[in-house]
Amino acid sequence: MVQLPIKRTIERIPGGMMIVPLFTGAIIRTLAPGTPQFFGSFTGALFTGALTILAIFYVCMGSTIEFKATPYILKKGGALFAAKVATAIVVGVLLGRVWGEAPVPNGILAGLSTLAVVAAMNDTNGGLYMALMGEFGSPRDVAAYTIMSIESGPFLTMVTLGVAGLSAFPWQALVGAILPLAVGMLLGNLDRQMRAFLAPAVPVLIPFFAFALGANIDLTTVWKAGLLGIGLGVFVVVATGIVLFFTDRLTGGNGTAGLAAASTAGNAAAVPAIVAAANPVYKPAAASATVLVATSVVVTAILVPILTAWWNRRVSTRGEPNAIAAPVATSPSARPSVRP
């Protein structure tokens, strides 16, 4: 039987396993919105089961996060984690005072919202970070993502929006947002066999929840999201990149690890829908925010490796510590990848 390189082709697109199914679902929703009702049954469930799939995804993701960490990993990962979240909180507070919970109604920024910006800033592309640190850093820098992976999920975005003075979430919603991840962490740390069992499901679930998320997006209402998404991605790289760069320098690094973490994670595109489900006041912003964040994933996956490789070359010529001279394009491990 003829074999087609479907997976390989999709993976050539930065974050392809997230982006392609998401936009496929959005196209079907836009051109044939009655498809889920027409087929019903299991086919209909594929269009409407995003939150259920995400709940399973976060349990499996949590099982990969280890409790134990060396002092260096705690210092480096903790500093980068705190710096990125703090930056998102500051930006969330500023934008929250101007825009509130609703998306911008008109003008060049129409569709942009505090929810979109905070969701794009709060979560680091772990696959990209670890690939870049594997190329330009040390094993300890790679392991620092153990701490940074706590960013996964909607919990910190909900907290950030609450700190920004926007509509708060009931404590049950906050606990519910982090509980699947916490259960997965507990299972994975108590039993290595459970970790080995659950972890392989993480990449498998990505295209399924991405498709279901896309199936709730009408592209006619977010036609400007592409241009805005590019701007959002650039903003994430610049705003978080500057803060993380200096944070890395202050914790003994040369800035490379900070720049490598200035990205948007693939699963951040799922956060707006979860936030809207927990608090309906964010529902008007959720659809456009999903597309904006998904676009930011691609933009940051392209820009961050270029910026990180450029800076590493500079510090390596100066003989700074922790600098490894290697062009990003020469190694498959440095190709942009998107953490789920």
GROMACS .gro file of C-alpha atoms in nm:
model
  340
    1MET     CA    1   0.000   0.000   0.000
    2VAL     CA    2   0.122   0.351  -0.084
    3GLN     CA    3   0.268   0.531   0.219
    4LEU     CA    4   0.225   0.908   0.257
    5PRO     CA    5   0.456   1.116   0.481
    6ILE     CA    6   0.163   1.274   0.666
    7LYS     CA    7   0.324   1.294   1.010
    8ARG     CA    8   0.659   1.410   0.875
    9THR     CA    9   0.492   1.681   0.668
   10ILE     CA   10   0.284   1.809   0.959
   11GLU     CA   11   0.587   1.817   1.187
   12ARG     CA   12   0.774   2.041   0.944
   13ILE     CA   13   0.538   2.316   1.057
   14PRO     CA   14   0.639   2.461   1.397
   15GLY     CA   15   0.384   2.320   1.640
   16GLY     CA   16   0.223   2.134   1.351
   17MET     CA   17   0.059   1.864   1.563
   18MET     CA   18  -0.123   2.141   1.748
   19ILE     CA   19  -0.171   2.399   1.473
   20VAL     CA   20  -0.285   2.180   1.180
   21PRO     CA   21  -0.566   1.995   1.366
   22LEU     CA   22  -0.677   2.319   1.532
   23PHE     CA   23  -0.718   2.504   1.203
   24THR     CA   24  -0.871   2.195   1.040
   25GLY     CA   25  -1.140   2.197   1.307
   26ALA     CA   26  -1.189   2.571   1.264
   27ILE     CA   27  -1.230   2.539   0.886
   28ILE     CA   28  -1.495   2.267   0.928
   29ARG     CA   29  -1.671   2.479   1.193
   30THR     CA   30  -1.670   2.778   0.957
   31LEU     CA   31  -1.773   2.602   0.635
   32ALA     CA   32  -1.993   2.322   0.773
   33PRO     CA   33  -2.098   2.415   1.130
   34GLY     CA   34  -2.363   2.141   1.147
   35THR     CA   35  -2.115   1.854   1.100
   36PRO     CA   36  -2.109   1.734   1.466
   37GLN     CA   37  -2.490   1.722   1.484
   38PHE     CA   38  -2.521   1.560   1.143
   39PHE     CA   39  -2.298   1.263   1.228
   40GLY     CA   40  -2.344   1.254   1.606
   41SER     CA   41  -2.211   0.953   1.800
   42PHE     CA   42  -1.832   0.919   1.821
   43THR     CA   43  -1.773   1.160   1.532
   44GLY     CA   44  -1.975   1.429   1.707
   45ALA     CA   45  -1.781   1.365   2.028
   46LEU     CA   46  -1.453   1.441   1.850
   47PHE     CA   47  -1.585   1.791   1.784
   48THR     CA   48  -1.710   1.858   2.137
   49GLY     CA   49  -1.482   1.670   2.376
   50ALA     CA   50  -1.199   1.923   2.416
   51LEU     CA   51  -1.223   1.962   2.795
   52THR     CA   52  -1.247   1.587   2.857
   53ILE     CA   53  -0.942   1.517   2.641
   54LEU     CA   54  -0.753   1.801   2.810
   55ALA     CA   55  -0.830   1.662   3.155
   56ILE     CA   56  -0.671   1.330   3.052
   57PHE     CA   57  -0.384   1.517   2.887
   58TYR     CA   58  -0.295   1.704   3.208
   59VAL     CA   59  -0.295   1.384   3.414
   60CYS     CA   60  -0.050   1.229   3.167
   61MET     CA   61   0.155   1.548   3.149
   62GLY     CA   62   0.176   1.567   3.528
   63SER     CA   63   0.320   1.216   3.547
   64THR     CA   64   0.632   1.340   3.364
   65ILE     CA   65   0.713   1.607   3.628
   66GLU     CA   66   0.952   1.489   3.899
   67PHE     CA   67   0.941   1.623   4.255
   68LYS     CA   68   1.313   1.591   4.320
   69ALA     CA   69   1.555   1.847   4.180
   70THR     CA   70   1.910   1.955   4.252
   71PRO     CA   71   1.979   2.299   4.405
   72TYR     CA   72   2.097   2.432   4.067
   73ILE     CA   73   1.781   2.311   3.895
   74LEU     CA   74   1.568   2.468   4.169
   75LYS     CA   75   1.756   2.797   4.140
   76LYS     CA   76   1.766   2.820   3.763
   77GLY     CA   77   1.424   2.673   3.688
   78GLY     CA   78   1.261   2.854   3.980
   79ALA     CA   79   1.408   3.190   3.879
   80LEU     CA   80   1.300   3.160   3.515
   81PHE     CA   81   0.957   3.033   3.620
   82ALA     CA   82   0.903   3.319   3.867
   83ALA     CA   83   1.030   3.581   3.623
   84LYS     CA   84   0.801   3.473   3.341
   85VAL     CA   85   0.492   3.449   3.560
   86ALA     CA   86   0.571   3.785   3.724
   87THR     CA   87   0.605   3.947   3.381
   88ALA     CA   88   0.266   3.808   3.277
   89ILE     CA   89   0.111   3.941   3.599
   90VAL     CA   90   0.249   4.292   3.543
   91VAL     CA   91   0.127   4.298   3.182
   92GLY     CA   92  -0.208   4.150   3.291
   93VAL     CA   93  -0.255   4.421   3.553
   94LEU     CA   94  -0.180   4.697   3.302
   95LEU     CA   95  -0.400   4.557   3.025
   96GLY     CA   96  -0.675   4.462   3.269
   97ARG     CA   97  -0.713   4.824   3.373
   98VAL     CA   98  -0.753   4.928   3.009
   99TRP     CA   99  -0.944   4.642   2.846
  100GLY     CA  100  -1.105   4.449   3.129
  101GLU     CA  101  -1.223   4.096   3.043
  102ALA     CA  102  -1.372   4.167   2.700
  103PRO     CA  103  -1.176   4.165   2.373
  104VAL     CA  104  -1.098   4.494   2.198
  105PRO     CA  105  -1.417   4.566   1.999
  106ASN     CA  106  -1.275   4.752   1.698
  107GLY     CA  107  -0.971   4.905   1.541
  108ILE     CA  108  -0.637   4.747   1.452
  109LEU     CA  109  -0.634   4.549   1.779
  110ALA     CA  110  -0.989   4.415   1.740
  111GLY     CA  111  -1.012   4.068   1.896
  112LEU     CA  112  -0.708   4.108   2.119
  113SER     CA  113  -0.775   4.061   2.491
  114THR     CA  114  -0.603   4.046   2.826
  115LEU     CA  115  -0.682   3.674   2.829
  116ALA     CA  116  -0.496   3.618   2.501
  117VAL     CA  117  -0.186   3.810   2.610
  118VAL     CA  118  -0.164   3.648   2.954
  119ALA     CA  119  -0.220   3.296   2.817
  120ALA     CA  120   0.052   3.348   2.554
  121MET     CA  121   0.303   3.477   2.810
  122ASN     CA  122   0.240   3.234   3.096
  123ASP     CA  123   0.354   2.903   2.944
  124THR     CA  124   0.697   2.813   2.801
  125ASN     CA  125   0.750   2.583   2.504
  126GLY     CA  126   0.933   2.307   2.689
  127GLY     CA  127   1.029   2.101   2.384
  128LEU     CA  128   1.186   2.407   2.224
  129TYR     CA  129   1.365   2.510   2.545
  130MET     CA  130   1.511   2.164   2.607
  131ALA     CA  131   1.622   2.127   2.243
  132LEU     CA  132   1.800   2.461   2.252
  133MET     CA  133   1.961   2.395   2.590
  134GLY     CA  134   2.068   2.053   2.469
  135GLU     CA  135   2.247   2.234   2.186
  136PHE     CA  136   2.378   2.545   2.360
  137GLY     CA  137   2.356   2.472   2.733
  138SER     CA  138   2.432   2.201   2.984
  139PRO     CA  139   2.231   1.902   3.110
  140ARG     CA  140   2.156   2.106   3.423
  141ASP     CA  141   2.001   2.380   3.210
  142VAL     CA  142   1.788   2.122   3.032
  143ALA     CA  143   1.676   1.979   3.366
  144ALA     CA  144   1.571   2.327   3.484
  145TYR     CA  145   1.255   2.278   3.282
  146THR     CA  146   1.145   2.034   3.554
  147ILE     CA  147   1.051   2.340   3.760
  148MET     CA  148   0.928   2.553   3.470
  149SER     CA  149   0.684   2.281   3.363
  150ILE     CA  150   0.462   2.386   3.655
  151GLU     CA  151   0.340   2.655   3.416
  152SER     CA  152   0.139   2.390   3.230
  153GLY     CA  153  -0.236   2.432   3.235
  154PRO     CA  154  -0.480   2.717   3.301
  155PHE     CA  155  -0.416   2.754   3.677
  156LEU     CA  156  -0.153   3.030   3.659
  157THR     CA  157  -0.351   3.218   3.393
  158MET     CA  158  -0.655   3.216   3.621
  159VAL     CA  159  -0.443   3.338   3.912
  160THR     CA  160  -0.285   3.609   3.696
  161LEU     CA  161  -0.623   3.736   3.579
  162GLY     CA  162  -0.741   3.744   3.940
  163VAL     CA  163  -0.430   3.934   4.053
  164ALA     CA  164  -0.487   4.176   3.764
  165GLY     CA  165  -0.815   4.273   3.928
  166LEU     CA  166  -1.037   4.112   3.665
  167SER     CA  167  -1.321   3.872   3.732
  168ALA     CA  168  -1.203   3.619   3.987
  169PHE     CA  169  -1.260   3.245   3.981
  170PRO     CA  170  -1.423   3.043   4.261
  171TRP     CA  171  -1.174   2.835   4.457
  172GLN     CA  172  -1.330   2.517   4.323
  173ALA     CA  173  -1.243   2.625   3.966
  174LEU     CA  174  -0.884   2.705   4.064
  175VAL     CA  175  -0.840   2.370   4.238
  176GLY     CA  176  -1.011   2.191   3.950
  177ALA     CA  177  -0.772   2.352   3.703
  178ILE     CA  178  -0.461   2.217   3.875
  179LEU     CA  179  -0.599   1.891   4.018
  180PRO     CA  180  -0.549   1.669   3.708
  181LEU     CA  181  -0.188   1.786   3.679
  182ALA     CA  182  -0.132   1.729   4.053
  183VAL     CA  183  -0.283   1.379   4.038
  184GLY     CA  184  -0.058   1.296   3.744
  185MET     CA  185   0.249   1.425   3.931
  186LEU     CA  186   0.157   1.214   4.235
  187LEU     CA  187   0.108   0.899   4.027
  188GLY     CA  188   0.427   0.949   3.830
  189ASN     CA  189   0.641   1.010   4.138
  190LEU     CA  190   0.494   0.731   4.347
  191ASP     CA  191   0.525   0.470   4.073
  192ARG     CA  192   0.775   0.482   3.786
  193GLN     CA  193   0.571   0.224   3.598
  194MET     CA  194   0.271   0.459   3.607
  195ARG     CA  195   0.494   0.733   3.465
  196ALA     CA  196   0.611   0.500   3.190
  197PHE     CA  197   0.249   0.406   3.120
  198LEU     CA  198   0.103   0.759   3.114
  199ALA     CA  199   0.385   0.965   2.960
  200PRO     CA  200   0.365   0.826   2.603
  201ALA     CA  201   0.003   0.944   2.579
  202VAL     CA  202   0.104   1.313   2.603
  203PRO     CA  203   0.198   1.367   2.235
  204VAL     CA  204  -0.082   1.138   2.115
  205LEU     CA  205  -0.355   1.350   2.275
  206ILE     CA  206  -0.235   1.683   2.132
  207PRO     CA  207  -0.398   1.666   1.785
  208PHE     CA  208  -0.726   1.542   1.932
  209PHE     CA  209  -0.782   1.823   2.180
  210ALA     CA  210  -0.647   2.072   1.923
  211PHE     CA  211  -0.906   1.959   1.668
  212ALA     CA  212  -1.186   1.984   1.924
  213LEU     CA  213  -1.075   2.333   2.022
  214GLY     CA  214  -1.065   2.440   1.659
  215ALA     CA  215  -1.414   2.300   1.604
  216ASN     CA  216  -1.545   2.576   1.833
  217ILE     CA  217  -1.381   2.859   1.638
  218ASP     CA  218  -1.557   3.045   1.357
  219LEU     CA  219  -1.280   3.191   1.142
  220THR     CA  220  -1.507   3.464   1.006
  221THR     CA  221  -1.502   3.629   1.349
  222VAL     CA  222  -1.127   3.615   1.391
  223TRP     CA  223  -0.996   3.693   1.043
  224LYS     CA  224  -0.751   3.947   1.185
  225ALA     CA  225  -0.606   3.700   1.431
  226GLY     CA  226  -0.320   3.603   1.199
  227LEU     CA  227  -0.171   3.953   1.189
  228LEU     CA  228  -0.248   4.015   1.554
  229GLY     CA  229  -0.107   3.674   1.642
  230ILE     CA  230   0.223   3.761   1.475
  231GLY     CA  231   0.235   4.082   1.676
  232LEU     CA  232   0.150   3.892   1.993
  233GLY     CA  233   0.426   3.639   1.928
  234VAL     CA  234   0.682   3.915   1.874
  235PHE     CA  235   0.563   4.086   2.192
  236VAL     CA  236   0.603   3.763   2.394
  237VAL     CA  237   0.960   3.715   2.269
  238VAL     CA  238   1.057   4.077   2.341
  239ALA     CA  239   0.878   4.128   2.673
  240THR     CA  240   0.955   3.795   2.836
  241GLY     CA  241   1.291   3.763   2.658
  242ILE     CA  242   1.430   4.079   2.817
  243VAL     CA  243   1.318   3.982   3.168
  244LEU     CA  244   1.431   3.620   3.136
  245PHE     CA  245   1.765   3.721   2.984
  246PHE     CA  246   1.860   3.931   3.285
  247THR     CA  247   1.716   3.676   3.526
  248ASP     CA  248   1.940   3.410   3.373
  249ARG     CA  249   2.242   3.641   3.401
  250LEU     CA  250   2.165   3.711   3.767
  251THR     CA  251   2.151   3.338   3.844
  252GLY     CA  252   2.492   3.264   3.695
  253GLY     CA  253   2.402   3.201   3.331
  254ASN     CA  254   2.501   3.393   3.021
  255GLY     CA  255   2.147   3.476   2.911
  256THR     CA  256   2.105   3.189   2.667
  257ALA     CA  257   1.866   2.991   2.887
  258GLY     CA  258   1.654   3.300   2.941
  259LEU     CA  259   1.617   3.365   2.571
  260ALA     CA  260   1.540   2.997   2.506
  261ALA     CA  261   1.245   3.022   2.746
  262ALA     CA  262   1.089   3.331   2.581
  263SER     CA  263   0.825   3.134   2.391
  264THR     CA  264   0.462   3.025   2.398
  265ALA     CA  265   0.381   2.659   2.463
  266GLY     CA  266   0.156   2.466   2.229
  267ASN     CA  267  -0.092   2.377   2.502
  268ALA     CA  268  -0.135   2.747   2.586
  269ALA     CA  269  -0.383   2.758   2.297
  270ALA     CA  270  -0.613   2.540   2.506
  271VAL     CA  271  -0.614   2.777   2.803
  272PRO     CA  272  -0.868   3.039   2.681
  273ALA     CA  273  -1.139   2.775   2.633
  274ILE     CA  274  -1.077   2.630   2.979
  275VAL     CA  275  -1.078   2.975   3.138
  276ALA     CA  276  -1.407   3.060   2.964
  277ALA     CA  277  -1.559   2.732   3.085
  278ALA     CA  278  -1.461   2.818   3.442
  279ASN     CA  279  -1.588   3.178   3.420
  280PRO     CA  280  -1.835   3.266   3.140
  281VAL     CA  281  -1.740   3.635   3.153
  282TYR     CA  282  -1.434   3.544   2.943
  283LYS     CA  283  -1.638   3.357   2.680
  284PRO     CA  284  -1.652   3.650   2.431
  285ALA     CA  285  -1.271   3.660   2.428
  286ALA     CA  286  -1.207   3.285   2.415
  287ALA     CA  287  -1.245   3.214   2.041
  288SER     CA  288  -1.019   3.492   1.916
  289ALA     CA  289  -0.775   3.432   2.203
  290THR     CA  290  -0.736   3.067   2.100
  291VAL     CA  291  -0.634   3.159   1.745
  292LEU     CA  292  -0.411   3.444   1.863
  293VAL     CA  293  -0.226   3.220   2.107
  294ALA     CA  294  -0.195   2.941   1.847
  295THR     CA  295  -0.036   3.191   1.608
  296SER     CA  296   0.197   3.310   1.885
  297VAL     CA  297   0.309   2.948   1.932
  298VAL     CA  298   0.430   2.934   1.571
  299VAL     CA  299   0.588   3.281   1.574
  300THR     CA  300   0.784   3.223   1.895
  301ALA     CA  301   0.891   2.876   1.777
  302ILE     CA  302   1.054   3.045   1.477
  303LEU     CA  303   1.202   3.353   1.646
  304VAL     CA  304   1.335   3.203   1.970
  305PRO     CA  305   1.581   2.955   1.809
  306ILE     CA  306   1.716   3.229   1.583
  307LEU     CA  307   1.761   3.472   1.873
  308THR     CA  308   1.910   3.207   2.103
  309ALA     CA  309   2.161   3.087   1.843
  310TRP     CA  310   2.263   3.444   1.761
  311TRP     CA  311   2.326   3.528   2.125
  312ASN     CA  312   2.512   3.205   2.191
  313ARG     CA  313   2.748   3.281   1.903
  314ARG     CA  314   2.815   3.623   2.050
  315VAL     CA  315   2.893   3.499   2.401
  316SER     CA  316   3.102   3.210   2.269
  317THR     CA  317   3.328   3.450   2.079
  318ARG     CA  318   3.376   3.644   2.403
  319GLY     CA  319   3.463   3.329   2.593
  320GLU     CA  320   3.181   3.362   2.846
  321PRO     CA  321   3.101   3.055   3.060
  322ASN     CA  322   2.835   2.805   2.953
  323ALA     CA  323   2.859   2.913   2.589
  324ILE     CA  324   2.874   2.632   2.333
  325ALA     CA  325   2.955   2.734   1.979
  326ALA     CA  326   2.719   2.548   1.751
  327PRO     CA  327   2.490   2.684   1.481
  328VAL     CA  328   2.128   2.605   1.543
  329ALA     CA  329   2.065   2.490   1.187
  330THR     CA  330   2.320   2.210   1.195
  331SER     CA  331   2.143   1.991   1.448
  332PRO     CA  332   1.797   1.834   1.432
  333SER     CA  333   1.768   1.874   1.808
  334ALA     CA  334   1.757   2.251   1.768
  335ARG     CA  335   1.465   2.257   1.529
  336PRO     CA  336   1.159   2.436   1.668
  337SER     CA  337   0.927   2.201   1.849
  338VAL     CA  338   0.620   2.271   2.050
  339ARG     CA  339   0.562   2.134   2.392
  340PRO     CA  340   0.209   2.019   2.439
   0.00000   0.00000   0.00000
